XYZ file of N, CA and C in Angstrom:
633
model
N 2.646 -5.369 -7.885
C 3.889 -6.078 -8.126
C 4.622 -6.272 -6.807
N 5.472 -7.359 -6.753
C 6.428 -7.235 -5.341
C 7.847 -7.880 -5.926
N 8.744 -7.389 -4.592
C 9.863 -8.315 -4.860
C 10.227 -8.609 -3.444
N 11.051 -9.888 -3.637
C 11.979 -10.392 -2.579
C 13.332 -10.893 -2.879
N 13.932 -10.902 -1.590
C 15.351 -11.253 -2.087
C 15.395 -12.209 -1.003
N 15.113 -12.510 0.009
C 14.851 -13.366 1.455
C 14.743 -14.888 1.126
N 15.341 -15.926 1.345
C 15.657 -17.203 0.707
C 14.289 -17.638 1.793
N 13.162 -18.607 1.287
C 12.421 -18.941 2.235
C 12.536 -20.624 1.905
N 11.951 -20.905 3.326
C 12.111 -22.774 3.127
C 11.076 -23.392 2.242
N 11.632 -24.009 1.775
C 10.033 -24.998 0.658
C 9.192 -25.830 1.861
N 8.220 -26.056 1.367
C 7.622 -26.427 2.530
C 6.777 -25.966 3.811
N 6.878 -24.434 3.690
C 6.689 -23.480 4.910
C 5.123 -23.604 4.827
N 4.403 -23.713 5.830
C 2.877 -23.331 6.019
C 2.467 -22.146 7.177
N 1.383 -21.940 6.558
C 0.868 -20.677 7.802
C 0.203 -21.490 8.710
N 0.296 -21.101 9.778
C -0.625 -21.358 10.982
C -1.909 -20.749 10.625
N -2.890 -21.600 10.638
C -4.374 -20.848 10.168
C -4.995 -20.681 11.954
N -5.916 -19.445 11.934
C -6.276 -19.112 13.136
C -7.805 -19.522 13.159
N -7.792 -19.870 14.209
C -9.189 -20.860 14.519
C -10.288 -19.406 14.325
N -11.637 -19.824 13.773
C -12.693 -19.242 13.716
C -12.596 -17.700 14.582
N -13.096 -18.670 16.046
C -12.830 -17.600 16.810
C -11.914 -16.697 17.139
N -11.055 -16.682 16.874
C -9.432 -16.445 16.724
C -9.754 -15.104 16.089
N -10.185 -15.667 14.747
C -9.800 -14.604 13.745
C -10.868 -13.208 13.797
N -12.283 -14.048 14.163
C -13.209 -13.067 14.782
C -12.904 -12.208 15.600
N -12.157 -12.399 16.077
C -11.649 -11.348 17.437
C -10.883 -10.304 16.925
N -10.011 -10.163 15.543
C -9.462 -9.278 14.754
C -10.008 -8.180 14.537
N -9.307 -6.816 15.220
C -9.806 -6.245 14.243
C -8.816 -5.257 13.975
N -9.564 -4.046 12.934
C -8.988 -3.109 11.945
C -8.274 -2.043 13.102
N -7.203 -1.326 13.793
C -6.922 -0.832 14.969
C -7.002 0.659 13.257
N -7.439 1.424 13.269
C -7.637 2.647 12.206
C -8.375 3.613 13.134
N -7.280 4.416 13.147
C -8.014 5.975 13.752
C -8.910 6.124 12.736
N -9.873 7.157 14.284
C -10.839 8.056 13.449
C -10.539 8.906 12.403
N -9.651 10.030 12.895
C -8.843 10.715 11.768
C -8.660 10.020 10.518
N -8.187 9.397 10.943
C -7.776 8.280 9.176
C -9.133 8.025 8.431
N -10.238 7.578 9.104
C -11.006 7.233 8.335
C -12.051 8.639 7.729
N -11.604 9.700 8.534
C -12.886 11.255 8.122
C -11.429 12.152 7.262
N -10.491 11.846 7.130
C -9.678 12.737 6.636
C -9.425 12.201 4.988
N -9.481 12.884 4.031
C -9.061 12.627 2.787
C -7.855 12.838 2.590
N -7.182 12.048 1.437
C -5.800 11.898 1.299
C -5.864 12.866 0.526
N -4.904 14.071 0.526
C -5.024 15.499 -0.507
C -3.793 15.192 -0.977
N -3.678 15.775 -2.258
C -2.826 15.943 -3.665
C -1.655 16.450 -3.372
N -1.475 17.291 -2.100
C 0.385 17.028 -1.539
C 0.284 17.689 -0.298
N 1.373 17.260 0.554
C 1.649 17.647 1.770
C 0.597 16.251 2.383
N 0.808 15.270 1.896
C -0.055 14.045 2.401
C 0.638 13.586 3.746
N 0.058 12.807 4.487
C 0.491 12.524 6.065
C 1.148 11.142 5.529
N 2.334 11.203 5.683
C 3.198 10.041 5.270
C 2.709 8.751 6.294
N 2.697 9.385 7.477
C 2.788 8.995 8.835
C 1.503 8.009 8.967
N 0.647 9.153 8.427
C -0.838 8.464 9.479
C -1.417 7.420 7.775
N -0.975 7.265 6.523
C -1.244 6.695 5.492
C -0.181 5.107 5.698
N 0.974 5.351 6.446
C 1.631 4.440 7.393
C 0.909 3.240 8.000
N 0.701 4.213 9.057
C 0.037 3.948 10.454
C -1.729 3.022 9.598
N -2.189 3.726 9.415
C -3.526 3.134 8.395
C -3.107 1.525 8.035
N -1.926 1.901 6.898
C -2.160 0.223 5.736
C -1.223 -1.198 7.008
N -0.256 -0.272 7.903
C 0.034 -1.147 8.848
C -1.275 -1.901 9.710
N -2.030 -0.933 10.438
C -3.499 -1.708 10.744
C -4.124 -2.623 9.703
N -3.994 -2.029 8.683
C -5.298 -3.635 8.011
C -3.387 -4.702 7.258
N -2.210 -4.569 7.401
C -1.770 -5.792 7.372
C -1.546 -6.373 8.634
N -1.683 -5.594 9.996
C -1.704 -6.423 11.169
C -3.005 -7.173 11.001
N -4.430 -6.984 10.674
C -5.822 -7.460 11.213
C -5.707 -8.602 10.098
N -4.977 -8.533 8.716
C -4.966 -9.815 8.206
C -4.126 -10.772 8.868
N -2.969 -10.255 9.405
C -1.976 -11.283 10.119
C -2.258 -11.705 11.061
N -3.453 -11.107 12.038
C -4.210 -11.755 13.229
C -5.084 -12.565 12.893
N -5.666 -12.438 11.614
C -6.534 -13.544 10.948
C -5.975 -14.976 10.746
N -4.308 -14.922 10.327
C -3.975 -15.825 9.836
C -3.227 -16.363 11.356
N -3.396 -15.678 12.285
C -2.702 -16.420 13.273
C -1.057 -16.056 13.652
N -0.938 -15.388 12.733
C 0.461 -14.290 12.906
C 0.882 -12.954 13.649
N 1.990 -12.793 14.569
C 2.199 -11.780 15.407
C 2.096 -10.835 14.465
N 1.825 -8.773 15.041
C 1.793 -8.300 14.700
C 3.153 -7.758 14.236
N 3.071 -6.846 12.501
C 4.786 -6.338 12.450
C 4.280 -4.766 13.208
N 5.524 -4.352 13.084
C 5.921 -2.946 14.198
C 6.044 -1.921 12.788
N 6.144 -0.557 13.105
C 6.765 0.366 12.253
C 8.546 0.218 12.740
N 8.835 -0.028 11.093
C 10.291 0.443 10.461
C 10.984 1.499 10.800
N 10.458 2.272 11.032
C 10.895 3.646 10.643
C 10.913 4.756 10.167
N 10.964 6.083 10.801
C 11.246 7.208 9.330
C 11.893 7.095 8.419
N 13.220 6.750 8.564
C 14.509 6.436 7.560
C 13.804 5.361 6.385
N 13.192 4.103 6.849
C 12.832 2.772 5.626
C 11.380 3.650 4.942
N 10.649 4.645 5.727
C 9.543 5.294 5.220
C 9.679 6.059 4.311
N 11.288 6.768 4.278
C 11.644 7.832 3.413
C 12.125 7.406 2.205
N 12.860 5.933 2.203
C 13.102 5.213 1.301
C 12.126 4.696 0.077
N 10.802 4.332 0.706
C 9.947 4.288 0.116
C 9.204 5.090 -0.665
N 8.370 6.256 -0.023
C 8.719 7.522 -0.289
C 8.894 8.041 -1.778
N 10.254 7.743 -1.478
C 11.444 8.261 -2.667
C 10.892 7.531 -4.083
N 10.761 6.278 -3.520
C 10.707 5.111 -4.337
C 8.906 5.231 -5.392
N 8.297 5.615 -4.654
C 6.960 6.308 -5.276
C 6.923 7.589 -5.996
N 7.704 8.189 -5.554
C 7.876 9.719 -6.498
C 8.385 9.160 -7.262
N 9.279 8.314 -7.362
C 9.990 8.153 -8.524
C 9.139 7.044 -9.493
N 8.508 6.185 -9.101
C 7.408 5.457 -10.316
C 6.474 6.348 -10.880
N 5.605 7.401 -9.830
C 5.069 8.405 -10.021
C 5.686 9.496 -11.243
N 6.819 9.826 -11.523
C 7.351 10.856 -11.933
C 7.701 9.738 -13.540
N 7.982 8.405 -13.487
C 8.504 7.710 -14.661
C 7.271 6.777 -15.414
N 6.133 6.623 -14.344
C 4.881 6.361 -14.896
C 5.694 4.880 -14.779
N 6.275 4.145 -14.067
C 6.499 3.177 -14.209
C 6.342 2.334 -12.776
N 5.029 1.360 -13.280
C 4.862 0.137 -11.870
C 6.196 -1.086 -11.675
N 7.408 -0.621 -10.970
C 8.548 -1.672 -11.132
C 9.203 -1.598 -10.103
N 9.628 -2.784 -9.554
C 10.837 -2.636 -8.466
C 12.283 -2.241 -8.934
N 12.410 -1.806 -10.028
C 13.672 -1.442 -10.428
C 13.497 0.104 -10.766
N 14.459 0.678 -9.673
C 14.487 2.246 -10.562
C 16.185 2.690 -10.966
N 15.880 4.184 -11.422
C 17.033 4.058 -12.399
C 17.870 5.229 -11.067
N 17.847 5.152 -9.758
C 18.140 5.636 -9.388
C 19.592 5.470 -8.786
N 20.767 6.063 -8.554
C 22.050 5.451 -8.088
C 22.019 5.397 -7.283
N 22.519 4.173 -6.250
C 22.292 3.604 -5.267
C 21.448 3.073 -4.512
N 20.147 2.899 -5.219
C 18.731 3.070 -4.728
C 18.137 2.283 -5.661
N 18.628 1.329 -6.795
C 17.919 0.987 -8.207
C 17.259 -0.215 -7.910
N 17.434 -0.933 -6.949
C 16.828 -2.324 -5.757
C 16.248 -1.992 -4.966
N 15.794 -3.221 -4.511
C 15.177 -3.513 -3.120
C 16.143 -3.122 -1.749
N 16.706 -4.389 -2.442
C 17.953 -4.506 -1.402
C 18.860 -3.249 -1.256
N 19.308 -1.993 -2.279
C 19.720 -1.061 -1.604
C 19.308 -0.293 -1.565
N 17.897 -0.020 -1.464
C 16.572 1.121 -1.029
C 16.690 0.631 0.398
N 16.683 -1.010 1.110
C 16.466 -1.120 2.524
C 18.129 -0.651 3.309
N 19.044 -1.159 2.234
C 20.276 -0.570 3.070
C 20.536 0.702 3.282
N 20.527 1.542 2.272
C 20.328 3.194 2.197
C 19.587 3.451 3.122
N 18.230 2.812 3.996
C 17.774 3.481 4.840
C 18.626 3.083 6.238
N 19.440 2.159 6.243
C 20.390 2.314 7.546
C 19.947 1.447 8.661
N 18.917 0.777 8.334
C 18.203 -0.051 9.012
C 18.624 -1.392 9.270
N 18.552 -2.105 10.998
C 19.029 -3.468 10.497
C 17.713 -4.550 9.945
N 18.373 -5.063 9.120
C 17.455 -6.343 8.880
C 18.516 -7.946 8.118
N 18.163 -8.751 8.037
C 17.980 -9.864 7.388
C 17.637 -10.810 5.996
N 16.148 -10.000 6.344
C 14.791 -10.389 5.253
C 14.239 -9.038 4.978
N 14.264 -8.936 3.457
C 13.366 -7.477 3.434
C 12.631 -7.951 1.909
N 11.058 -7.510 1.822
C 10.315 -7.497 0.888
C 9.601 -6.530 0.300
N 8.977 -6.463 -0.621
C 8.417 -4.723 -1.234
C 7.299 -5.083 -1.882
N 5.764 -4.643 -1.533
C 4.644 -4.655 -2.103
C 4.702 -3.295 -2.975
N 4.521 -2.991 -3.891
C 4.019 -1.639 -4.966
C 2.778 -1.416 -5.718
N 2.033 -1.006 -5.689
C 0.669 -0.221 -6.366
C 0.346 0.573 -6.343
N -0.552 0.751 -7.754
C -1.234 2.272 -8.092
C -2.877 2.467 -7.830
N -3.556 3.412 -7.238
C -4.973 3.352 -7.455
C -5.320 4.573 -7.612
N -6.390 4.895 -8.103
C -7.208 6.460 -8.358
C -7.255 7.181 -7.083
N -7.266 8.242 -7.535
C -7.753 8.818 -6.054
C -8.981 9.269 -5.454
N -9.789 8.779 -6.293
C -10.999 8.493 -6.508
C -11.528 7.448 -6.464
N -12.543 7.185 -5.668
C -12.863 5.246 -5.478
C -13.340 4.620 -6.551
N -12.906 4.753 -7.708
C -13.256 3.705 -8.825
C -12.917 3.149 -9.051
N -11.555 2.490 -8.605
C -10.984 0.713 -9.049
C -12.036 0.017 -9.162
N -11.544 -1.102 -9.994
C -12.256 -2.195 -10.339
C -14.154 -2.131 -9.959
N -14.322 -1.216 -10.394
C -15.755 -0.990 -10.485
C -16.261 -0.282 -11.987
N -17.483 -0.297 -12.340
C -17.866 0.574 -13.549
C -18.481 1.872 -12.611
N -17.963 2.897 -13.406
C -18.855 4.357 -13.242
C -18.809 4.806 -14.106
N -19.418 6.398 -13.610
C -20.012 7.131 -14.442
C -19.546 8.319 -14.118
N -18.789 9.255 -15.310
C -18.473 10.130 -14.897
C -19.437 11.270 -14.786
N -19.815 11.937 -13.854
C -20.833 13.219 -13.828
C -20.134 14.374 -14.178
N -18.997 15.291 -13.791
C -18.268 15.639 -13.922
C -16.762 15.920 -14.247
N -15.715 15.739 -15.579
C -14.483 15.568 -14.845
C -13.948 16.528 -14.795
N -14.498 17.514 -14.899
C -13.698 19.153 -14.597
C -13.858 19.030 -13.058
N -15.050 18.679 -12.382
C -15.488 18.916 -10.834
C -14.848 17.056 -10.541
N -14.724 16.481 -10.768
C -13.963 15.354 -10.295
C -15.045 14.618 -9.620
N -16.317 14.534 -10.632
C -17.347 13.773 -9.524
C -17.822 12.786 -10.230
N -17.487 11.549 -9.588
C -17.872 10.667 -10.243
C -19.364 9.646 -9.391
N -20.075 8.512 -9.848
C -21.084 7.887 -9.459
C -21.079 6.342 -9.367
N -21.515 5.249 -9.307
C -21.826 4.212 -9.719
C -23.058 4.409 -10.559
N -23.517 3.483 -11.403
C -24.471 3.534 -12.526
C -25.379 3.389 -11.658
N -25.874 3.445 -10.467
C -26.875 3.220 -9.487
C -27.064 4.740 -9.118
N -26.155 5.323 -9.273
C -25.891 6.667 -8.840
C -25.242 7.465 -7.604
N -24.707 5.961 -6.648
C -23.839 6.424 -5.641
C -22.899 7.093 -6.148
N -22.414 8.180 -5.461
C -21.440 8.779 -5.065
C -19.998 8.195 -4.766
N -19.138 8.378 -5.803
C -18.200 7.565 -5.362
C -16.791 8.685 -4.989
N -17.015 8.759 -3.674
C -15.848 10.033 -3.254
C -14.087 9.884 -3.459
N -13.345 10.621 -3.074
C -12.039 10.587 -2.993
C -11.868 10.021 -1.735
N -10.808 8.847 -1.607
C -10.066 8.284 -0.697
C -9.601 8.876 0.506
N -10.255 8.414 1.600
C -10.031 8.935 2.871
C -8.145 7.946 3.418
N -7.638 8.172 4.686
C -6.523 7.326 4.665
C -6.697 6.303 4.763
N -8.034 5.628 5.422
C -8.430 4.513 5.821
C -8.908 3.505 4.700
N -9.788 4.374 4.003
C -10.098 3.776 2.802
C -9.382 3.257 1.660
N -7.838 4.367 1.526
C -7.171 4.128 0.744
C -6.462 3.023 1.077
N -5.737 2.713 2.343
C -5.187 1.972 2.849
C -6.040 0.641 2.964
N -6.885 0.329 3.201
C -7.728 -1.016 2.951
C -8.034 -1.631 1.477
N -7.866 -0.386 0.846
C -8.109 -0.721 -0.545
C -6.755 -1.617 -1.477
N -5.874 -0.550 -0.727
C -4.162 -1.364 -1.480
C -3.839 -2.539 -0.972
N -4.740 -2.788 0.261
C -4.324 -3.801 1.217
C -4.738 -5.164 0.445
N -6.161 -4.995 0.001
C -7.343 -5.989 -0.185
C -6.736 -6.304 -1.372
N -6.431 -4.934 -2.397
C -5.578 -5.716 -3.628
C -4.327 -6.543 -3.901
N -3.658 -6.058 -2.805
C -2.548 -7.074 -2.310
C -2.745 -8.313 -1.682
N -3.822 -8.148 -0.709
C -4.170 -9.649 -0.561
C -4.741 -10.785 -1.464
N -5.316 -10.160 -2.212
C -5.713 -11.328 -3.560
C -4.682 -11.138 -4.478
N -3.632 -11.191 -4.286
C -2.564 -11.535 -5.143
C -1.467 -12.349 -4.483
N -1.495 -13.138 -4.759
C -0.541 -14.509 -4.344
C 0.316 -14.301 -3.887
N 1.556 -13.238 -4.670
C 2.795 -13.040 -4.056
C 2.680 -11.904 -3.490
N 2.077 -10.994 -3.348
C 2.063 -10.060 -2.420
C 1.370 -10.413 -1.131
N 0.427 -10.926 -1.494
C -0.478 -11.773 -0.049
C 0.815 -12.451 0.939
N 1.024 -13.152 0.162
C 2.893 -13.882 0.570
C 3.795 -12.934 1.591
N 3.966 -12.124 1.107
C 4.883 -10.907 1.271
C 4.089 -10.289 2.808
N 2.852 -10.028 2.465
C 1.890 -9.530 3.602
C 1.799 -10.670 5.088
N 1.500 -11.975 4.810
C 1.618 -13.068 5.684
C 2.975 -13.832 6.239
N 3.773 -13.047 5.630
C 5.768 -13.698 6.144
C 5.727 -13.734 7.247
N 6.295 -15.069 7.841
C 6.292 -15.198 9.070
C 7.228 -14.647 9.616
N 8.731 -14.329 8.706
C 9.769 -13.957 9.026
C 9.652 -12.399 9.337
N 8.692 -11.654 8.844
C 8.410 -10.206 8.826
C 8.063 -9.495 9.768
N 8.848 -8.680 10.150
C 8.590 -8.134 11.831
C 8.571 -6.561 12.018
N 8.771 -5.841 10.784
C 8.229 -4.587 10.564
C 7.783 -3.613 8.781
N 7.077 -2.748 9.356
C 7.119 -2.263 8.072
C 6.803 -0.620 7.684
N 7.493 -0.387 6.562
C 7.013 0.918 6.072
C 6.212 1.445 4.825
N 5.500 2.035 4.914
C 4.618 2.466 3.611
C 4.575 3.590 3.104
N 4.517 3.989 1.956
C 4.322 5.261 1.816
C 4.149 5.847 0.357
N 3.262 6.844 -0.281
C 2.607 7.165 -1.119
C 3.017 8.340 -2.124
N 2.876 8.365 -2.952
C 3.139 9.831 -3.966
C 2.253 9.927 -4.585
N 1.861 11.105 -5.344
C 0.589 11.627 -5.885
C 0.666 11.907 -7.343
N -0.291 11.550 -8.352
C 0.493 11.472 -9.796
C -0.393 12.427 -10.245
N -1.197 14.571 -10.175
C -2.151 14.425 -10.998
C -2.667 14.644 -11.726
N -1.715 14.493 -12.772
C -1.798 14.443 -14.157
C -2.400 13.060 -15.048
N -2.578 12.091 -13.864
C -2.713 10.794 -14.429
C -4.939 10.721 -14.365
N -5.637 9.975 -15.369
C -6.330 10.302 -15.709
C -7.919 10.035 -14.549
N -8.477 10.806 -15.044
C -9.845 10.657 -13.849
C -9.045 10.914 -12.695
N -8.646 12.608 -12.488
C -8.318 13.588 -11.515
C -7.024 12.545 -10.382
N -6.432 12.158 -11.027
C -5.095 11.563 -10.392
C -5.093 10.140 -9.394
N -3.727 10.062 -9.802
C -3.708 8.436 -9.126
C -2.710 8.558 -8.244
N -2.715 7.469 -6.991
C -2.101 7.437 -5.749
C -0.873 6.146 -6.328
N 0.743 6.588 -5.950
C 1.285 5.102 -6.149
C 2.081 4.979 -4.792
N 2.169 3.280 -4.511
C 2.103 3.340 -2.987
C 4.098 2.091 -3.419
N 4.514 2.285 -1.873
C 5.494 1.690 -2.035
C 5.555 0.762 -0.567
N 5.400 -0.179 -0.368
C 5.509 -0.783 1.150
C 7.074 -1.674 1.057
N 7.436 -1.680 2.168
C 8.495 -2.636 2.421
C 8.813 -3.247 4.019
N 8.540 -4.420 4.039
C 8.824 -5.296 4.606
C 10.424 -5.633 5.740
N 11.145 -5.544 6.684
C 12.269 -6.077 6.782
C 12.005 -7.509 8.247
N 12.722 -8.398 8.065
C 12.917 -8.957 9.318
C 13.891 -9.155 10.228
């Protein structure tokens, strides 16, 4: 899901980046990120950050767009907040029931930050790599699951997780949108852990946008 509040012009096009252009892109993802698994709490706010910012810079170099910067601790904590709390209400929405905090718009002011333009990507995924795939469960006391081929389908490293929310956001129109703003010049991300939610727990993510 996303929201915006940022008035944009009708008419606006992306600059598409020539072949070679876009070839030259790539994923900037620590090692760490990609050998470290995202664990069930005390998660690295920071480096799960740092991760989904790399694959929306390598799409925005694709499309021919400057890179955005990190937001902040303050817009990170906002977010944050904003995931425990879908996490805790089981609810995928840009509206929470929180005071002062129940928007977009005053989740980005509460963090104290200047901006202009501010937007919010939100999703949920397993913590386990089975989105949009069929498996097989081998275990769910041991949390081990397979493809019907019999791969191994492990728990989400930061890198992995972060490419994964990315890719689902990019095939979605208005979040893709949100991801490619030309007006968009930084951002924050950040995750809560649900795991009680089924096939050994789900990740819900909160990004936001300001320009």
């Amino acid at each position: 899901m996303l929201s915006k509040f940022a008035v944009i012009l009708a008419g606006a096009t992306l600059l598409l980046a020539l072949p070679s252009a876009a070839d030259a892109c790539t994923r900037k993802v620590s090692k760490t990120a990609a050998q470290t698994v995202v664990p069930q709490s005390r998660i690295n706010q920071k480096m799960i950050g740092d991760a989904v910012r790399a694959e929306v810079n390598y799409h925005r170099c694709r499309a021919g767009l400057s890179e955005v910067g990190n937001a902040g601790a303050p817009l990170a904590k906002e977010a944050r907040n904003h995931s425990q709390w879908m996490a805790r209400s089981q609810q995928l929405t840009h509206r929470s029931t929180v005071p002062g905090r129940a928007s977009l718009k005053q989740r980005i002011k509460a963090s104290g930050v200047n901006f202009r333009t501010g937007s919010e990507n939100i999703g949920m995924v397993h913590r386990y790599r089975i989105d949009n795939r069929r498996f097989k469960i081998v275990s769910s006391n041991q949390c081990k699951f397979t493809t019907y081929e019999g791969q191994a389908l492990p728990a989400h490293s930061y890198a992995s997780l972060a490419r994964h929310i990315v890719d689902l956001w990019m095939n979605s129109p208005g979040h893709r949108r949100n991801i490619l703003d030309r007006q968009a010049k930084k951002v924050s991300t950040a995750v809560a852990f649900d795991p009680n939610a089924q096939y050994c727990g789900r990740f819900w993510l909160t990004q936001n946008f300001i320009g």
